[in-house]
Short mmCIF file of C-alpha atoms in Angstrom, two decimals:
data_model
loop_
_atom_site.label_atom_id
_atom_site.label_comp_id
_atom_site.label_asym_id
_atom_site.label_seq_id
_atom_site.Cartn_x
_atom_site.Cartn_y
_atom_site.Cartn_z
CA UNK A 77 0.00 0.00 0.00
CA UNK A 78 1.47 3.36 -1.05
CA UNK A 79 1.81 6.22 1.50
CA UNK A 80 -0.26 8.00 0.44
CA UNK A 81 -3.34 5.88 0.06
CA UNK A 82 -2.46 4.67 4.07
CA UNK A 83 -2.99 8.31 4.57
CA UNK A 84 -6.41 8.80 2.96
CA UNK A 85 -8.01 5.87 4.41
CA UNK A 86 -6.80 7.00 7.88
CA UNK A 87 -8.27 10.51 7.25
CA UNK A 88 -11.98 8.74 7.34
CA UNK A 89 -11.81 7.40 10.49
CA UNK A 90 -13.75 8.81 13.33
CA UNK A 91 -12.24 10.49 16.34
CA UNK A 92 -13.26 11.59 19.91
CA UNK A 93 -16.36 13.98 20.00
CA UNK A 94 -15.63 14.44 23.63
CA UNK A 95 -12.39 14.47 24.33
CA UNK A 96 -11.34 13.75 28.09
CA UNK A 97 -8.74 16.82 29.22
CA UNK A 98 -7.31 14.40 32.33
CA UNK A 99 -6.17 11.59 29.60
CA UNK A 100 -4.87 13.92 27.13
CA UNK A 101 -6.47 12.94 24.38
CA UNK A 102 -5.39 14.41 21.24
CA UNK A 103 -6.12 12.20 17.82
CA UNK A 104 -3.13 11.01 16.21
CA UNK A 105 -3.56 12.31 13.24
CA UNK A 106 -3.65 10.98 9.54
CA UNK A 107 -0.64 12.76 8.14
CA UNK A 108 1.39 11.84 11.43
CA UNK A 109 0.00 8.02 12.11
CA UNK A 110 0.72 6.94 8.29
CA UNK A 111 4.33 8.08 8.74
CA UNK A 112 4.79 6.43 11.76
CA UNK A 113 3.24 3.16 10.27
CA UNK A 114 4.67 3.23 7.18
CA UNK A 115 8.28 3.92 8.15
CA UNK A 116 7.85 1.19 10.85
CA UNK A 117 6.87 -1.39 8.04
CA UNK A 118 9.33 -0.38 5.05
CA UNK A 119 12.02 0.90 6.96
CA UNK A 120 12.62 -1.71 9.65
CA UNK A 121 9.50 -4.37 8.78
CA UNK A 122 8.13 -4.52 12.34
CA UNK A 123 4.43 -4.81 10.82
CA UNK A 124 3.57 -7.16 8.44
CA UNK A 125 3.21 -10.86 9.94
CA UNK A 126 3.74 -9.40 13.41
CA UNK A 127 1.81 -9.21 16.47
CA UNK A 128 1.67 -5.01 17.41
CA UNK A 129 0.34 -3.67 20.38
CA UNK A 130 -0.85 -0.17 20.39
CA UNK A 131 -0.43 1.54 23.75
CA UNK A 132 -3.12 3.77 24.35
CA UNK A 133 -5.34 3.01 21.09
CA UNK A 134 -7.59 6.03 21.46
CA UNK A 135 -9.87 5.86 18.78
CA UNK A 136 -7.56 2.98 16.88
CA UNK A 137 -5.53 5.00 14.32
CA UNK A 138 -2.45 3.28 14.58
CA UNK A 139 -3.66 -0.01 15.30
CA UNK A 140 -5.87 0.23 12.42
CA UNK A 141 -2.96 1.69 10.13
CA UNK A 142 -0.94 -1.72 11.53
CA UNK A 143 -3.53 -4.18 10.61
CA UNK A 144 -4.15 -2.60 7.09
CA UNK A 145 -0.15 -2.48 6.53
CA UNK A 146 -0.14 -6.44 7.00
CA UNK A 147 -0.19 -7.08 10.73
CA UNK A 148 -1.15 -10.39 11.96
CA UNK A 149 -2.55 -9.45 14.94
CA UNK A 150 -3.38 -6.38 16.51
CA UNK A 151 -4.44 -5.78 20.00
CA UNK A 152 -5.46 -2.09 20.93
CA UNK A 153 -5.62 -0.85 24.85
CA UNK A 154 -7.17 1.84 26.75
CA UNK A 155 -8.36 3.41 29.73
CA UNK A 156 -11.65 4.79 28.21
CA UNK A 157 -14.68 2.97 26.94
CA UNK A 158 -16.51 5.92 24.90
CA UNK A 159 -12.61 5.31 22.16
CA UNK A 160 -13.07 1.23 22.16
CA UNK A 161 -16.06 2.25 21.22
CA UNK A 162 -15.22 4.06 18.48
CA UNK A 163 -12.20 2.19 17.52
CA UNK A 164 -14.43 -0.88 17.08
CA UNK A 165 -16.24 0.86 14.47
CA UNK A 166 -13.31 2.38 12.96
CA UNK A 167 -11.62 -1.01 12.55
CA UNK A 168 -14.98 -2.71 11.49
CA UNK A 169 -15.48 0.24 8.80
CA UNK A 170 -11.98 -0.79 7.16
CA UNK A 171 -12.85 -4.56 8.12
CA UNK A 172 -9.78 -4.81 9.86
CA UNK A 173 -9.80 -7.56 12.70
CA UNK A 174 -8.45 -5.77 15.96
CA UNK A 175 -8.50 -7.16 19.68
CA UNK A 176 -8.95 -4.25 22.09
CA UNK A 177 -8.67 -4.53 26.08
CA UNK A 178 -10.18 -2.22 28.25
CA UNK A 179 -7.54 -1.46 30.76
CA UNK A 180 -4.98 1.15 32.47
CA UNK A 181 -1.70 0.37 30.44
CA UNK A 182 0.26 0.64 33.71
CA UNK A 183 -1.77 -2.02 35.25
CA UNK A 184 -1.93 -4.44 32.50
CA UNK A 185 0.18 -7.38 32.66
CA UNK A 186 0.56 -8.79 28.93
CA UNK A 187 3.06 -11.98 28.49
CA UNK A 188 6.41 -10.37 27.32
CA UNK A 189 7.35 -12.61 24.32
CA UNK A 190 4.45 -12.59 22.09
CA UNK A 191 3.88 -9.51 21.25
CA UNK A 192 6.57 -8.42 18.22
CA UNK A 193 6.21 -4.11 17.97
CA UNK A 194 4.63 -2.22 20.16
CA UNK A 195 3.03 1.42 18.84
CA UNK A 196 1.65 4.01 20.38
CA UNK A 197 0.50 8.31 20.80
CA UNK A 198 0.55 8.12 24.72
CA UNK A 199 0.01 11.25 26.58
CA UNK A 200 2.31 13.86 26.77
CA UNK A 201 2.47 13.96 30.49
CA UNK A 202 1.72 18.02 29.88
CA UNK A 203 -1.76 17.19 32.35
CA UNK A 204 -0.25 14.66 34.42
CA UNK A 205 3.43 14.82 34.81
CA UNK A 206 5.62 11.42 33.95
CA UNK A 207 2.23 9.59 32.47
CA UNK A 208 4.51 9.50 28.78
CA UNK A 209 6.82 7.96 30.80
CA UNK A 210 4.78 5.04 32.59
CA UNK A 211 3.80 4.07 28.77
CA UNK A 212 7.60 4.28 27.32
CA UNK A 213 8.23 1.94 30.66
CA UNK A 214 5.65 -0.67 30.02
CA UNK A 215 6.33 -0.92 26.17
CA UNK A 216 9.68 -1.58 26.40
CA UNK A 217 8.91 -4.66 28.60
CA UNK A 218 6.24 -5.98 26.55
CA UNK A 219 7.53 -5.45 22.97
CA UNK A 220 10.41 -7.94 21.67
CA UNK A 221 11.14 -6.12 18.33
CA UNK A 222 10.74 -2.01 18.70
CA UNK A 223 8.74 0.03 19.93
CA UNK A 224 7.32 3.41 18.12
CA UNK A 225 6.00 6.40 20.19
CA UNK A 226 5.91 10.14 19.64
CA UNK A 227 7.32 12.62 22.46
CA UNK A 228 7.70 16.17 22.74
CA UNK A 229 11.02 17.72 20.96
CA UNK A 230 11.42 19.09 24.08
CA UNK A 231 11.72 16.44 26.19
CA UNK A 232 14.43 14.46 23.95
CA UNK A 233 17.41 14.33 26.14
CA UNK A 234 15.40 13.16 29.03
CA UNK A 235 13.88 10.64 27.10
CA UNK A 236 16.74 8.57 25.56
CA UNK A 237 18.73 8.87 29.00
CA UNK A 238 15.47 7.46 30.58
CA UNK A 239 15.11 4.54 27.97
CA UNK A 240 18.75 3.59 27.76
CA UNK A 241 19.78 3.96 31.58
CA UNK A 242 16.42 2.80 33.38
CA UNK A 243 14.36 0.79 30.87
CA UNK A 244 16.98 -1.35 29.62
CA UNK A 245 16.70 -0.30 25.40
CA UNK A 246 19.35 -1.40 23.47
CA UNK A 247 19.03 1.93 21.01
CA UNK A 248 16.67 4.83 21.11
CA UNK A 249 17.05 6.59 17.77
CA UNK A 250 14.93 9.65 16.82
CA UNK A 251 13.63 8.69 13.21
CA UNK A 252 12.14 12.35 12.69
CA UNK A 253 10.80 15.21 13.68
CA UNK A 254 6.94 16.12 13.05
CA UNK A 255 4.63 19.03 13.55
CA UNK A 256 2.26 17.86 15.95
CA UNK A 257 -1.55 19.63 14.82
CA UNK A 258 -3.21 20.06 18.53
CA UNK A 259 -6.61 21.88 17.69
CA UNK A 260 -9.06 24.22 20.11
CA UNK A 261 -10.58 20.58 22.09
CA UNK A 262 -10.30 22.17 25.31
CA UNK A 263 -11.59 25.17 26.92
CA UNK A 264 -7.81 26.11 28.25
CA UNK A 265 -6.89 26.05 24.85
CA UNK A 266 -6.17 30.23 24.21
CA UNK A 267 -5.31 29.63 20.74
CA UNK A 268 -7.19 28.22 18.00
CA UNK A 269 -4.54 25.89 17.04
CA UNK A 270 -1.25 25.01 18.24
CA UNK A 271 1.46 23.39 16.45
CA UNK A 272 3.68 21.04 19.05
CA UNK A 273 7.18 19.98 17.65
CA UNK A 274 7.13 15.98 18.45
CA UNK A 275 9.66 12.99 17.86
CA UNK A 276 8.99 10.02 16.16
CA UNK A 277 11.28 7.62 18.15
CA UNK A 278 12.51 3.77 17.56
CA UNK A 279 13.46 2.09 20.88
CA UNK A 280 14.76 -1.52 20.20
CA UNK A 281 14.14 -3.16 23.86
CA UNK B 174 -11.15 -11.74 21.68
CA UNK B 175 -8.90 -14.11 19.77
CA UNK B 176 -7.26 -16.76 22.16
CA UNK B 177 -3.78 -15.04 20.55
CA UNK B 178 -5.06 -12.31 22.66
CA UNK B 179 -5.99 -14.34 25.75
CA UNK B 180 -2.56 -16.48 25.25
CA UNK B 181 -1.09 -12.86 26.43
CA UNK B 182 -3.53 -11.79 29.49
CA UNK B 183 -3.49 -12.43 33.01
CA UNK B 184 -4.59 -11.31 36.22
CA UNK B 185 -3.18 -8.02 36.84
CA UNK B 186 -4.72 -8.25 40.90
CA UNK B 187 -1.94 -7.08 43.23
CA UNK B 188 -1.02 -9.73 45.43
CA UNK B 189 -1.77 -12.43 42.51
CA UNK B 190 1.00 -14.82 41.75
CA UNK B 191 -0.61 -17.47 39.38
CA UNK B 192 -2.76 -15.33 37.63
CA UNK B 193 -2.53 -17.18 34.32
CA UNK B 194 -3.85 -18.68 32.32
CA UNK B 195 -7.46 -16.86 32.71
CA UNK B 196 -10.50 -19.37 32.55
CA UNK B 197 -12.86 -18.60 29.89
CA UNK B 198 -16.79 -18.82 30.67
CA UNK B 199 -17.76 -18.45 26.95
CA UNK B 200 -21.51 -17.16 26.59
CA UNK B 201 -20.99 -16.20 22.66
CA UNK B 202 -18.43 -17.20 20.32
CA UNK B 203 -17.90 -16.32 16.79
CA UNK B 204 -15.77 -17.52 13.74
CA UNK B 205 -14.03 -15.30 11.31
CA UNK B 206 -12.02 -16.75 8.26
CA UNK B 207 -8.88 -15.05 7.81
CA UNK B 208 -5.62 -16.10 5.61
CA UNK B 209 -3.34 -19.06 7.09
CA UNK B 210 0.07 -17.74 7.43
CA UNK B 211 2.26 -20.92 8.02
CA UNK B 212 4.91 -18.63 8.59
CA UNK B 213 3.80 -16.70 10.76
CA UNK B 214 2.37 -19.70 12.66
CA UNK B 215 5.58 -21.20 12.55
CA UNK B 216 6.97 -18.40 13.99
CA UNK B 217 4.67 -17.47 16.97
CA UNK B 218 4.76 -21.33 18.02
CA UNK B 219 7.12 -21.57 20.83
CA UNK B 220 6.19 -18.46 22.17
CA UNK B 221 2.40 -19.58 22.86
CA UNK B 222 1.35 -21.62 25.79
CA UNK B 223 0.18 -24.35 24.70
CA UNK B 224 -1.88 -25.49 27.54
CA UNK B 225 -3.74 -22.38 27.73
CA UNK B 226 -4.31 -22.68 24.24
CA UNK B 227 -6.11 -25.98 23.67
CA UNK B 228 -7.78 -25.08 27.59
CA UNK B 229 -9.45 -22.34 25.47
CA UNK B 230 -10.85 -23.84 22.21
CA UNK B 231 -12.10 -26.32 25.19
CA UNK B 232 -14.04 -23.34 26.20
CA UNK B 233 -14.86 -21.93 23.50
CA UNK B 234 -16.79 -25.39 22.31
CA UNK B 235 -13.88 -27.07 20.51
CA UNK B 236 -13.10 -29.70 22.79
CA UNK B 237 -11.16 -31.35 20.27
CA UNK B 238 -9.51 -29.29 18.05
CA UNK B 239 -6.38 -29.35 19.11
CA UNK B 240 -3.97 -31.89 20.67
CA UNK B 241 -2.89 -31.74 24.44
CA UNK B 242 0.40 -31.74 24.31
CA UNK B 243 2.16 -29.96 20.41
CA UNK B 244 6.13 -30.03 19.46
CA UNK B 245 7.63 -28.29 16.62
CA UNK B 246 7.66 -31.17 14.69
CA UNK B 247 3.76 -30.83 13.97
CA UNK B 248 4.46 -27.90 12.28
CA UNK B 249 4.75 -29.75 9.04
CA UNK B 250 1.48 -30.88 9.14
CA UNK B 251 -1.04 -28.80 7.43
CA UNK B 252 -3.79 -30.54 8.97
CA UNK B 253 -2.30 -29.51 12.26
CA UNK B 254 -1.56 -25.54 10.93
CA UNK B 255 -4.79 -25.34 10.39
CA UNK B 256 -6.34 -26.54 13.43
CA UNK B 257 -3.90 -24.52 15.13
CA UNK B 258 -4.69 -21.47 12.80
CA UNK B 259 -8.29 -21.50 13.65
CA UNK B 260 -7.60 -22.00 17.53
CA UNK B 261 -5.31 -19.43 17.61
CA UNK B 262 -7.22 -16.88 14.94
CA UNK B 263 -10.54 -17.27 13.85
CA UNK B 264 -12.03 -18.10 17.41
CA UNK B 265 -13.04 -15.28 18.94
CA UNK B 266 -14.98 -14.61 22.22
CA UNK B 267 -17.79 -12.06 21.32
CA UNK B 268 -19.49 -12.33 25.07
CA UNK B 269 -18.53 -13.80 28.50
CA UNK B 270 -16.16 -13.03 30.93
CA UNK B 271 -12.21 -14.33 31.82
CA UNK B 272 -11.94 -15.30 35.30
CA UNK B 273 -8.69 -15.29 37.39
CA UNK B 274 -7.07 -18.60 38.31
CA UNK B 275 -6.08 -17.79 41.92
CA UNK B 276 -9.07 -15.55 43.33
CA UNK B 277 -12.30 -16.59 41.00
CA UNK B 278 -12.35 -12.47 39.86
CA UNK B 279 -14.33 -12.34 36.72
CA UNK B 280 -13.34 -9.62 33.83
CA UNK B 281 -16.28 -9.68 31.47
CA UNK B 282 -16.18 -9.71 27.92
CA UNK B 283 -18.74 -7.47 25.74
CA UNK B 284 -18.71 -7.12 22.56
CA UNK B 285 -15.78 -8.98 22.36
CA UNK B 286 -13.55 -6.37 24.47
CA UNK B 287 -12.61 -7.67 27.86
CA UNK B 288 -12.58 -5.66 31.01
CA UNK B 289 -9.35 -5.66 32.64
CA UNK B 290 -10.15 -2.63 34.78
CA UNK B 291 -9.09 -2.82 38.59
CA UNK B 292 -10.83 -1.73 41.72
CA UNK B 293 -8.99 0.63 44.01
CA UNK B 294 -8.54 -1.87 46.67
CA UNK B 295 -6.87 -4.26 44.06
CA UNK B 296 -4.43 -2.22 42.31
#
């Protein structure tokens, strides 16, 4: 599947029509999530035939961008019902077969070996400090292969000490940098949009 | 749920030790067809538990689907890939719930998403 074709089919899927401020949801959007994806799959080919995990599904995008890139299995996880919800019908709109688990990522215990990649958008841990790196933590015990996640530019350094001295990765390589799209969802918003400078990161674990 | 997915769960209660595998009360189960992969069912082999495998098609109705005890050496059976293809893949639980070996906790399972959420006093 070419780029951008990945990308148009992700711009159809529905996203969060009330977005919950405390779990920071922002969508992942198309532009972004296809990237991700894509480079994942023709750069390093941590997709197709592979069991991913995507940390924080949301409303799916990424897992949904996995399964439709060749993934074997996909199993999607989050905190809040109202995105399985939607997810569900995003994946069953593409006919894409995804698991999802309701569950707090930090209190999930998933069987190490299985699953090959995880990806994920997790929070920024603007709301509620350190919550980026509770996900970062738990990926890079569950994945076997790599891990993908986004993170603010600004927050680079501490990352990739974090990963390599803490969390036991192997590499943590910043693949590129993207403008993050945050639109007016929330009242504390001032601005009508805000563009956030984020890092799309490899971690091998 | 796919039993590829419940191969990977367990009990996340604090204070749990043998929280896997999860029993399976099964109310609704559905098949969906997808695309053998021998390769990747070659590949994801020794990394499933096996027991908890063929204890699930058990409870998902498939008492017999799958032999008890599996070595690599099956794997050039296709009669066996596919039996363990549709175990592993095409079974899903659509409603029920996953219960936790050690304390009898059920998580239930709607619309085929299971509900690993904790109470305070268990986290």
């Amino acid at each position: 599947m070419k780029l951008k074709h990945l990308e148009g089919l992700l711009g159809d899927l529905q996203q969060f029509s009330n977005p919950k401020v405390e779990l920071e949801q922002y969508p992942t959007g198309p532009h972004i999530a296809s990237r991700m994806i894509y480079t994942a799959e023709n750069s390093f080919d941590d997709i197709s035939g592979k069991v991913v995990a995507d940390f924080g599904c949301g409303c799916g995008t990424l897992g949904v961008a996995s399964s439709l890139l060749g993934a074997e299995h996909v199993v999607g996880i989050d905190i809040d019902p109202q995105s399985l919800e939607i997810a569900s019908q995003n994946a069953e709109d593409l006919e894409v077969g995804i698991n999802f688990i309701w569950s707090d990522i930090k209190n999930l215990k998933l069987r190490g070996p299985l699953v090959d990649t995880v990806v994920m958008n997790p929070p920024f841990g603007t709301r509620k400090k350190g919550s980026d790196m509770e996900f970062l933590c738990m990926a890079l015990k569950v994945a076997s292969r790599a891990v993908y996640s986004l993170h603010k530019t600004t927050t680079r350094e501490h990352i990739k000490r974090t990963a390599l001295r803490d969390y036991g990765a192997k590499s943590a390589e910043v693949l590129c940098e993207l403008r993050f799209d945050v639109p007016q969802l929330y009242k504390f918003h001032k601005k009508k949009e805000v563009d956030v400078a984020v890092d799309l990161w490899r971690f091998v674990p | 749920m796919r039993l590829l997915t419940h191969n990977m769960l367990s009990s996340n209660i604090r204070g749990v030790v043998n929280g896997f595998p999860l029993g399976i009360e099964a109310e609704k189960v559905v098949e969906r067809e997808v695309e053998l992969s021998a390769e990747f069912l070659r590949g994801v082999f020794p990394k499933i538990e096996w027991g908890a495998l063929v204890a699930g098609a058990r409870a998902l109705g498939h008492p017999d689907l799958l032999p008890g005890e599996a070595d690599a050496s099956m794997l050039a059976s296709d009669d066996f890939l596919r039996r363990f293809h549709r175990a592993l893949l095409q079974l899903h639980v659509e409603e029920g719930a996953l219960v936790c070996p050690e304390t009898g906790r059920r998580f239930p399972i709607n619309k085929g998403i299971p509900n690993m959420l904790l109470h305070e006093d268990e986290v």
